[in-house]
Each structure stands twice: as structure tokens, then as C-alpha cells.
PDB file of C-alpha atoms and ligand atoms in Angstrom:
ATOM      1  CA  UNK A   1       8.805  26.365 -10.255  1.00 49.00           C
ATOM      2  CA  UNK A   2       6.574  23.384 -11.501  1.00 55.00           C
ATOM      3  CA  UNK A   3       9.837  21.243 -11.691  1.00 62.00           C
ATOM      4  CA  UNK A   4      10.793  21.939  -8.334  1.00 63.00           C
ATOM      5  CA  UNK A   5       7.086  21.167  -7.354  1.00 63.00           C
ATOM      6  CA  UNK A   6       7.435  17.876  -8.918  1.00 66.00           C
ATOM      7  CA  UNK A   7      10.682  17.006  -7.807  1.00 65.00           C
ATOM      8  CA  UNK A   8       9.120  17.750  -4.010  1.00 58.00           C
ATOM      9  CA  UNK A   9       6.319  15.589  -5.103  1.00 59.00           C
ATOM     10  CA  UNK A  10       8.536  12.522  -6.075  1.00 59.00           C
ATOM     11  CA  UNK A  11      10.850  13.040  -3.382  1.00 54.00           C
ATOM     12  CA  UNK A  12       8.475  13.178  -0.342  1.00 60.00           C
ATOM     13  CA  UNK A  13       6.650  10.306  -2.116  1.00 56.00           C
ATOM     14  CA  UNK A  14       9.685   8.362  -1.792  1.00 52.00           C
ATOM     15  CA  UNK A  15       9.881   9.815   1.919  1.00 52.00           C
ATOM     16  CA  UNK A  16       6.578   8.316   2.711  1.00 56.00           C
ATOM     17  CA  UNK A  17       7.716   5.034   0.873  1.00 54.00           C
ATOM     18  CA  UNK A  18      10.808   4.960   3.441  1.00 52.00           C
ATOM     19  CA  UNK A  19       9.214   6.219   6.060  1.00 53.00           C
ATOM     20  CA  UNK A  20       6.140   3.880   6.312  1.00 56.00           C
ATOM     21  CA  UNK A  21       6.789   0.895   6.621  1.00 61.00           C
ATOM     22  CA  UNK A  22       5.103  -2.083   7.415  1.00 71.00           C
ATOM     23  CA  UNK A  23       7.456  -4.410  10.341  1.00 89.00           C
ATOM     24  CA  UNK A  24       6.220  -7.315  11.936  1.00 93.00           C
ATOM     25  CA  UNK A  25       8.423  -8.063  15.158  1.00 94.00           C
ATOM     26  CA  UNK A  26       8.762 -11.499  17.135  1.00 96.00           C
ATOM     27  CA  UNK A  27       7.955 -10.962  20.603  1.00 97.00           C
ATOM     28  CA  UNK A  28      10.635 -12.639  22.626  1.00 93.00           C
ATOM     29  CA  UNK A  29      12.667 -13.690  19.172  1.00 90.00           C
ATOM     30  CA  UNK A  30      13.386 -17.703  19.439  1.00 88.00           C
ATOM     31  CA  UNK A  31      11.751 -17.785  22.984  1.00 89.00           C
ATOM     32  CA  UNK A  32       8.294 -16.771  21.789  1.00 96.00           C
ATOM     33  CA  UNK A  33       5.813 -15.375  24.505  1.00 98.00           C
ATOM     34  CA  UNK A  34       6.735 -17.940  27.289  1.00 97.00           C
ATOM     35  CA  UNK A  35       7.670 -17.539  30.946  1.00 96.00           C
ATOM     36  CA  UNK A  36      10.962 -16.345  31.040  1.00 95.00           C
ATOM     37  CA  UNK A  37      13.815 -18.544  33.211  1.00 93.00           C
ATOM     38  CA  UNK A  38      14.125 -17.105  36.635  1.00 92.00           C
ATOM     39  CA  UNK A  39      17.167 -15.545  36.271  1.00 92.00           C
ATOM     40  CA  UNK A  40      16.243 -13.574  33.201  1.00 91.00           C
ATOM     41  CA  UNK A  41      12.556 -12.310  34.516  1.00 92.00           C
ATOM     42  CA  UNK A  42      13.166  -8.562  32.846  1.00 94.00           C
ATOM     43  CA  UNK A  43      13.482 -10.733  29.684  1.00 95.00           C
ATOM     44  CA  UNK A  44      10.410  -9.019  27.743  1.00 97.00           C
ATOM     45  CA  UNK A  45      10.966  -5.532  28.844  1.00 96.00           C
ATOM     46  CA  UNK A  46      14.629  -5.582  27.530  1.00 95.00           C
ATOM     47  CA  UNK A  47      13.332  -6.977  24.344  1.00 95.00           C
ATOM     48  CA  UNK A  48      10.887  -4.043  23.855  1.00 96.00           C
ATOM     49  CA  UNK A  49      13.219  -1.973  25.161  1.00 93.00           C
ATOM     50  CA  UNK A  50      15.996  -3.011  22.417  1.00 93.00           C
ATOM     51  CA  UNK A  51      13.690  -2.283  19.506  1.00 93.00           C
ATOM     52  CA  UNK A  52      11.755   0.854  18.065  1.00 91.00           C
ATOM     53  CA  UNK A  53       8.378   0.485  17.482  1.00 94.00           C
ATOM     54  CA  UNK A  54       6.422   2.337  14.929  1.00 93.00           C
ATOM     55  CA  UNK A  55       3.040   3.329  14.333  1.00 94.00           C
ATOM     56  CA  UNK A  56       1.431   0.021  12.502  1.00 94.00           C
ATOM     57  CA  UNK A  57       4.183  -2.262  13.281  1.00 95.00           C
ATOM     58  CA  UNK A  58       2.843  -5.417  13.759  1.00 97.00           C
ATOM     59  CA  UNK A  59       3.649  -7.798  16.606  1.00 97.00           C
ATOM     60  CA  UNK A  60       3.452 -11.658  16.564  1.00 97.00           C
ATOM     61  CA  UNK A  61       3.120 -13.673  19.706  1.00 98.00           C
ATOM     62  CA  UNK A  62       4.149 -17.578  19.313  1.00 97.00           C
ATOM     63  CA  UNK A  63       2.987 -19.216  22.205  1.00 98.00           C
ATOM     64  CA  UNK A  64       1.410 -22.909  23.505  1.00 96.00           C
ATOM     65  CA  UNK A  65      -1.389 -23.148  25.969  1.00 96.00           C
ATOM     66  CA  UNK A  66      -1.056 -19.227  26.861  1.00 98.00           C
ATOM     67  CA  UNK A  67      -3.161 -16.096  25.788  1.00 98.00           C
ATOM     68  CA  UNK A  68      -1.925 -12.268  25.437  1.00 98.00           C
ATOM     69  CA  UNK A  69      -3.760  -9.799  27.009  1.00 98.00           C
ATOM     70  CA  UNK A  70      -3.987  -5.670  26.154  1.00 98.00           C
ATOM     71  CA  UNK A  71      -4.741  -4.028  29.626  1.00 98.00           C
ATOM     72  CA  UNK A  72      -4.535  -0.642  31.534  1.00 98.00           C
ATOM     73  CA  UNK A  73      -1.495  -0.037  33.444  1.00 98.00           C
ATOM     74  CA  UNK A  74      -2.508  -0.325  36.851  1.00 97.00           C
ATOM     75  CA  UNK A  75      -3.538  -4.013  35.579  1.00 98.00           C
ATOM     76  CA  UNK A  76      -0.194  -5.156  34.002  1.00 98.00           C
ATOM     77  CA  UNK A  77       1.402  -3.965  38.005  1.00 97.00           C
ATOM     78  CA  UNK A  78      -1.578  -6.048  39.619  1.00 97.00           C
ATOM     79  CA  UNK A  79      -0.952  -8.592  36.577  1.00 97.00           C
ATOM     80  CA  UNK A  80      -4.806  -8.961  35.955  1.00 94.00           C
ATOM     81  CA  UNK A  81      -7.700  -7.873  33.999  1.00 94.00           C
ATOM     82  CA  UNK A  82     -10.970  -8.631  34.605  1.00 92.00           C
ATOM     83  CA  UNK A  83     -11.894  -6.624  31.091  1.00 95.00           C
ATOM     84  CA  UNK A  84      -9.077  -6.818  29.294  1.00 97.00           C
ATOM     85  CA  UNK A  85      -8.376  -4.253  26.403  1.00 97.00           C
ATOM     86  CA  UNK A  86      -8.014  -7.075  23.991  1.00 98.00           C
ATOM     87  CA  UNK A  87      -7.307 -10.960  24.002  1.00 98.00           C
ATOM     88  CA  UNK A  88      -6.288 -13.438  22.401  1.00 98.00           C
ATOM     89  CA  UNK A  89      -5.423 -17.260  23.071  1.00 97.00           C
ATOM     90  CA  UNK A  90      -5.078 -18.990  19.694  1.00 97.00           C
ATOM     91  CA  UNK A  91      -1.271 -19.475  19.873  1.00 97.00           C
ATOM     92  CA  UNK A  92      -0.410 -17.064  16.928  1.00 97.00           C
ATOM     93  CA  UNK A  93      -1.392 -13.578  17.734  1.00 97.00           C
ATOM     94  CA  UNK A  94      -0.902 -10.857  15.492  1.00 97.00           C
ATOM     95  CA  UNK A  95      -1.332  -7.428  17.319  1.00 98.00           C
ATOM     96  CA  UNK A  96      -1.030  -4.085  15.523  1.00 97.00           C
ATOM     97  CA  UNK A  97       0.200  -0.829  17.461  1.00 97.00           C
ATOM     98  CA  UNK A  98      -2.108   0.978  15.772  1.00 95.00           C
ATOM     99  CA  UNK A  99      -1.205   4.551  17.767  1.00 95.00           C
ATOM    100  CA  UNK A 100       1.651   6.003  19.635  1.00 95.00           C
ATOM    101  CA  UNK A 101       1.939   5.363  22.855  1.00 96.00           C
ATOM    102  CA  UNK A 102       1.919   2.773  25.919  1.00 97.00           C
ATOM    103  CA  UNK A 103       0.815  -0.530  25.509  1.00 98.00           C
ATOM    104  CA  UNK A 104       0.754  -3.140  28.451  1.00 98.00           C
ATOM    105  CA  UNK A 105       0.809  -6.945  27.118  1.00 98.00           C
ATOM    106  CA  UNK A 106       0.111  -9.802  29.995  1.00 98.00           C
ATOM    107  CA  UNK A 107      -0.580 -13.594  29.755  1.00 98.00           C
ATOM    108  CA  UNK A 108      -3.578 -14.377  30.675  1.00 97.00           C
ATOM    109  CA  UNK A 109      -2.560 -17.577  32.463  1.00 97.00           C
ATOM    110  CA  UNK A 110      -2.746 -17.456  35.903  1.00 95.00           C
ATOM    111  CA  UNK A 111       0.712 -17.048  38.023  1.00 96.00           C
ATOM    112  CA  UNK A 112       2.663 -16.294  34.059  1.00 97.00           C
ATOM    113  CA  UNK A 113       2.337 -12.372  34.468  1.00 97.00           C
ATOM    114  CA  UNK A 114       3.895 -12.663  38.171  1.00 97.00           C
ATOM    115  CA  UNK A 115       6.725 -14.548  36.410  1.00 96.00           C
ATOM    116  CA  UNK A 116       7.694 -12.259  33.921  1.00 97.00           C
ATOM    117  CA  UNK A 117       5.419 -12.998  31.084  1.00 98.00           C
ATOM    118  CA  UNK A 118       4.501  -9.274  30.617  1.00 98.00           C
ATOM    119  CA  UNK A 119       5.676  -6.266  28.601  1.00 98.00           C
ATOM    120  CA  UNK A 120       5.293  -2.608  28.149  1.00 98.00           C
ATOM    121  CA  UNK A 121       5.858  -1.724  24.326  1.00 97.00           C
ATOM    122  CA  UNK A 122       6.183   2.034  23.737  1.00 96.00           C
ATOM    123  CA  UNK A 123       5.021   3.276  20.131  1.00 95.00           C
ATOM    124  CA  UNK A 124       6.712   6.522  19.589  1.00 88.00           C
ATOM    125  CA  UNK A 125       4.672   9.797  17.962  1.00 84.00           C
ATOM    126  CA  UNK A 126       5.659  10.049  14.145  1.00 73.00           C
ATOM    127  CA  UNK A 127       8.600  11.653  13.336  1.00 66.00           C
ATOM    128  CA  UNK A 128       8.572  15.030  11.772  1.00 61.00           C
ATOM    129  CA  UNK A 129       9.385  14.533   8.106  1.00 64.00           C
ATOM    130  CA  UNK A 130      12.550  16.252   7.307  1.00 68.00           C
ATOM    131  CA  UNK A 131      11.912  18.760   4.224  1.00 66.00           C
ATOM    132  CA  UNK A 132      13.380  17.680   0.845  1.00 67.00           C
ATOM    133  CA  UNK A 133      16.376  19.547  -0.052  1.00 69.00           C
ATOM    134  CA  UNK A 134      15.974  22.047  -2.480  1.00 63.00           C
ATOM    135  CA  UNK A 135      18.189  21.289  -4.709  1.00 65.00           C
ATOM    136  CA  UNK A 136      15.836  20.502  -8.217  1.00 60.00           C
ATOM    137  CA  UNK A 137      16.505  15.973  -9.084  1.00 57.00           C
ATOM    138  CA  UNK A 138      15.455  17.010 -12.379  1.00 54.00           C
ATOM    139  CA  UNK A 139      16.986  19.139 -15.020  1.00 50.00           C
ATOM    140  CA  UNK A 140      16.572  22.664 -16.068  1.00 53.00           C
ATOM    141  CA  UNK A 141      12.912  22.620 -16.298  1.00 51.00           C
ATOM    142  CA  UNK A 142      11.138  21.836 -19.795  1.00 50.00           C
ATOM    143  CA  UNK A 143       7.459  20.819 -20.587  1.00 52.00           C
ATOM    144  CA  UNK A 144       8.498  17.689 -21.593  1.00 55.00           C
ATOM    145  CA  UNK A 145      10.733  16.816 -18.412  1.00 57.00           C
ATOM    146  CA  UNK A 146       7.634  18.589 -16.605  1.00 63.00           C
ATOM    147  CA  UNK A 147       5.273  15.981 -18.078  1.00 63.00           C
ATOM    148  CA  UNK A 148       7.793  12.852 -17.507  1.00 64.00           C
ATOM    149  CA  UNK A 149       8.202  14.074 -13.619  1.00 67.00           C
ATOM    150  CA  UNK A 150       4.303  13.812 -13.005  1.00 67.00           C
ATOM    151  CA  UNK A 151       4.255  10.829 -14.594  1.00 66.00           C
ATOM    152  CA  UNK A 152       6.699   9.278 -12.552  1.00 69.00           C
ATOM    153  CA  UNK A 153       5.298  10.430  -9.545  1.00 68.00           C
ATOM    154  CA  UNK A 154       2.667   9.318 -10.413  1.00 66.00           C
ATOM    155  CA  UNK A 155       3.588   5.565 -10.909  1.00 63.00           C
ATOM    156  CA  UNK A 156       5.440   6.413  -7.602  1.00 63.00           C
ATOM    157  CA  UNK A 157       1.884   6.648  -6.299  1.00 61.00           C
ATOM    158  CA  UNK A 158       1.045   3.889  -6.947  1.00 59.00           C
ATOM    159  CA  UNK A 159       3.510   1.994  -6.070  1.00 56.00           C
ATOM    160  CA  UNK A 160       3.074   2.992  -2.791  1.00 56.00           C
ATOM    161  CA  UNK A 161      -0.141   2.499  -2.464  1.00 56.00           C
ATOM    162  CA  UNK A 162       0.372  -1.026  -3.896  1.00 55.00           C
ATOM    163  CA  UNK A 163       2.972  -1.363  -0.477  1.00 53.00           C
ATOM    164  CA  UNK A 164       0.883  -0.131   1.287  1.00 53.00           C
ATOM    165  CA  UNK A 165      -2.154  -2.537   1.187  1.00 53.00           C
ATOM    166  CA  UNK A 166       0.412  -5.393   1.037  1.00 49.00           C
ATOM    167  CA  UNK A 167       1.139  -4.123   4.958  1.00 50.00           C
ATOM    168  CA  UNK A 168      -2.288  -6.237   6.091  1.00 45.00           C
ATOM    169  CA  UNK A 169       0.336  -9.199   5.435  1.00 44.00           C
ATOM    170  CA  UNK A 170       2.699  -7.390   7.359  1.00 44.00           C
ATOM    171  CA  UNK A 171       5.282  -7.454   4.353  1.00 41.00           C
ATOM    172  CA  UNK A 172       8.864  -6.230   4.992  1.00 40.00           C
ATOM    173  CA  UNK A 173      10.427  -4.826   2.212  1.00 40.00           C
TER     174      UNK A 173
HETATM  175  C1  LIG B   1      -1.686   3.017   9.809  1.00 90.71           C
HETATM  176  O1  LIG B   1      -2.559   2.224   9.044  1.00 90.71           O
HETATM  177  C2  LIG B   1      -3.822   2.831   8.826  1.00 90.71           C
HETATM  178  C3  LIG B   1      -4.702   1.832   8.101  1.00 90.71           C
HETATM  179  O2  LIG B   1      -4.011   1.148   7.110  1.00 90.71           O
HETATM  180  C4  LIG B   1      -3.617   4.119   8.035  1.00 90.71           C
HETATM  181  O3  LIG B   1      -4.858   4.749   7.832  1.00 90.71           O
HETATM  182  C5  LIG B   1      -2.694   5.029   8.814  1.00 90.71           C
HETATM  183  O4  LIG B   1      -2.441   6.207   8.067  1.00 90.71           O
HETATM  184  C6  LIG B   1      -1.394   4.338   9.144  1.00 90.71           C
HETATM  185  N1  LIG B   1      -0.614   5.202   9.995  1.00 90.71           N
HETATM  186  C7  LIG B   1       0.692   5.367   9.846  1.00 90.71           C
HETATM  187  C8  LIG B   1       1.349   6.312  10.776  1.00 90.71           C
HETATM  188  O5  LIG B   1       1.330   4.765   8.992  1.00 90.71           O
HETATM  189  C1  LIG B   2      18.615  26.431  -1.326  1.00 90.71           C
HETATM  190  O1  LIG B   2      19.825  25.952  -0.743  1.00 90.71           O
HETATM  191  C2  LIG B   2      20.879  26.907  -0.762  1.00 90.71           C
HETATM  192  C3  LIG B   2      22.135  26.239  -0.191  1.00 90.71           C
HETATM  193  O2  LIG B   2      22.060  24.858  -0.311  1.00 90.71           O
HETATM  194  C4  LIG B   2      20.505  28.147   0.010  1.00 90.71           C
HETATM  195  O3  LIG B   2      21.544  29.113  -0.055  1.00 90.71           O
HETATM  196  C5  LIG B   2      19.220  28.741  -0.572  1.00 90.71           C
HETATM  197  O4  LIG B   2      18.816  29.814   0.238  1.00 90.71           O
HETATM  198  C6  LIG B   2      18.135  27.689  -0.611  1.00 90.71           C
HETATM  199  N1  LIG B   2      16.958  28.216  -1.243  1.00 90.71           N
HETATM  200  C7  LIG B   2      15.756  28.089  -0.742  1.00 90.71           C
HETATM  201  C8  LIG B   2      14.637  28.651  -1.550  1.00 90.71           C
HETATM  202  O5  LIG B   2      15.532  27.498   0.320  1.00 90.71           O
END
């Protein structure tokens, strides 16, 4: 019983390893966050719309003389914000989805959101972790192998933990 505890202990430690991640994501790959050409005005939507975002995934806007705005959605359709949600206009903006859901991104600049400098990212709700299999990673349960599984787990821990405070600088691993 305590080895099958442990072996759930290490194995939905590893879960959370897998599962959590840290990504940061490119906005626009090679274009950056830049008006799109004419013909290819649905440019940012299909890029959002070809990747899965996760909670704490972090986007990165490259831009030159532009800003990224955060608004409500009846301000990305009207493509301005008098109070925008957040902004930012230093040319290298990080932006965390930091909960699931719908986020609307503008530029700032005026006449850029009309030509297809916008996006709507969706952040999906966290999946359900599947339950470890209950077949025991350890063998026929003995104090000693009892002892060695905590301890692993326990390094496991930390580990993770370790990962997971490297995610501020959006590390992929
Ligand atoms: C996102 O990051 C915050 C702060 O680091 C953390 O408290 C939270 O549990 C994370 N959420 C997910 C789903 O990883
Ligand atoms: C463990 O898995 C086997 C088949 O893989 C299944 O027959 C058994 O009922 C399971 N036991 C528990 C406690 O879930």
C-alpha cells in the first residue's frame, strides 16, 4: 500500500513536471507584431489559432515604434481603448496568460488595429490530469525500497520546484 502510494507520488510528480510547463511563444514568428500585408490581414488570428496556449505561457511581442494593448472585446471590434487592460510600448513585450480564457491584443497605433494588427488568443481551462496507472514502478514493496521511493520523490520535488521558478525566464525545457 505505501509503495503504491509512493509510486503515485513520483508518478504524478513527474505528471506535474510534464504537464507544467513554462512556453514562451513569438507572436507573429519572423514577422513580429507588425501590420500584416494586405492580402494576409487574418495573419494574427491564424497564428493564434495554429497554436495551444496554456495557462502561464508566456508571449513575446517584437515590434518598432508600436505598443500592444490588453482590452475588452467590444474594444478589439471597435479597435480602441480608452482604458486599456494593459499596455505596453517598449518594443519587447513579454505578456503572461496568466488564466484561461479570452484575451484580445491590439496595437495601440492609430489605423494598425483596422489593418490587422490585432489578435484574440484563447487560453484553454487545465486539463484534467489523467490518473496514474496502477500498476506499482517499484518492486514488491520493502522498507528499504519504501524509504528509497520517498526519497526520490522527494528530490523529484525539488526538482520541480527548481523548474518551476526558472519559468519567470520563461525557460523551455
Ligand atoms: C501559474 O503561475 C503561478 C505563479 O507562478 C502559479 O501560482 C500557478 O499555479 C501557475 N498555474 C498553472 C496552471 O501552472
Ligand atoms: C488495476 O488494473 C487492472 C488491469 O490493468 C484491473 O483489473 C484492476 O481492477 C485495477 N485495480 C485497481 C485497484 O484499480
Amino acid at each position: 500500500m505505501a509503495s503504491n502510494f509512493t509510486s503515485f507520488l513520483i508518478l504524478s510528480t513527474i505528471l506535474t513536471a510534464v504537464s507544467v510547463r513554462c512556453v514562451e511563444l513569438d507572436v507573429g514568428g519572423d514577422n513580429g507584431w507588425a501590420i500584416p500585408s494586405t492580402k494576409n490581414q487574418q495573419l494574427y488570428n491564424d497564428w493564434a489559432s495554429s497554436n495551444r496556449f496554456k495557462v502561464n505561457d508566456t508571449l513575446r511581442f517584437q515590434y518598432q515604434k508600436d505598443s500592444v494593448l490588453v482590452v475588452t472585446q467590444e474594444e478589439y471590434e471597435k479597435c480602441r481603448s480608452s482604458h486599456p487592460i494593459f499596455f505596453s510600448n517598449n518594443g519587447d513585450t513579454l505578456f503572461t496568460l496568466d488564466h484561461p480564457g479570452l484575451y484580445y491584443f491590439i496595437s495601440g497605433v492609430s489605423g494598425h488595429c483596422e489593418r490587422g494588427l490585432k489578435m484574440i488568443v484563447k487560453v484553454l481551462e487545465l486539463e484534467p490530469i489523467t490518473p496514474p496507472s496502477n500498476q506499482s514502478l517499484s518492486s514488491p514493496s520493502s522498507a528499504g525500497s519504501n524509504a528509497l521511493g520517498f526519497a526520490t520523490s522527494g528530490l523529484i520535488l525539488v526538482i520541480v520546484f527548481a523548474l518551476l521558478s526558472s519559468c519567470i525566464g520563461a525557460i523551455i525545457f
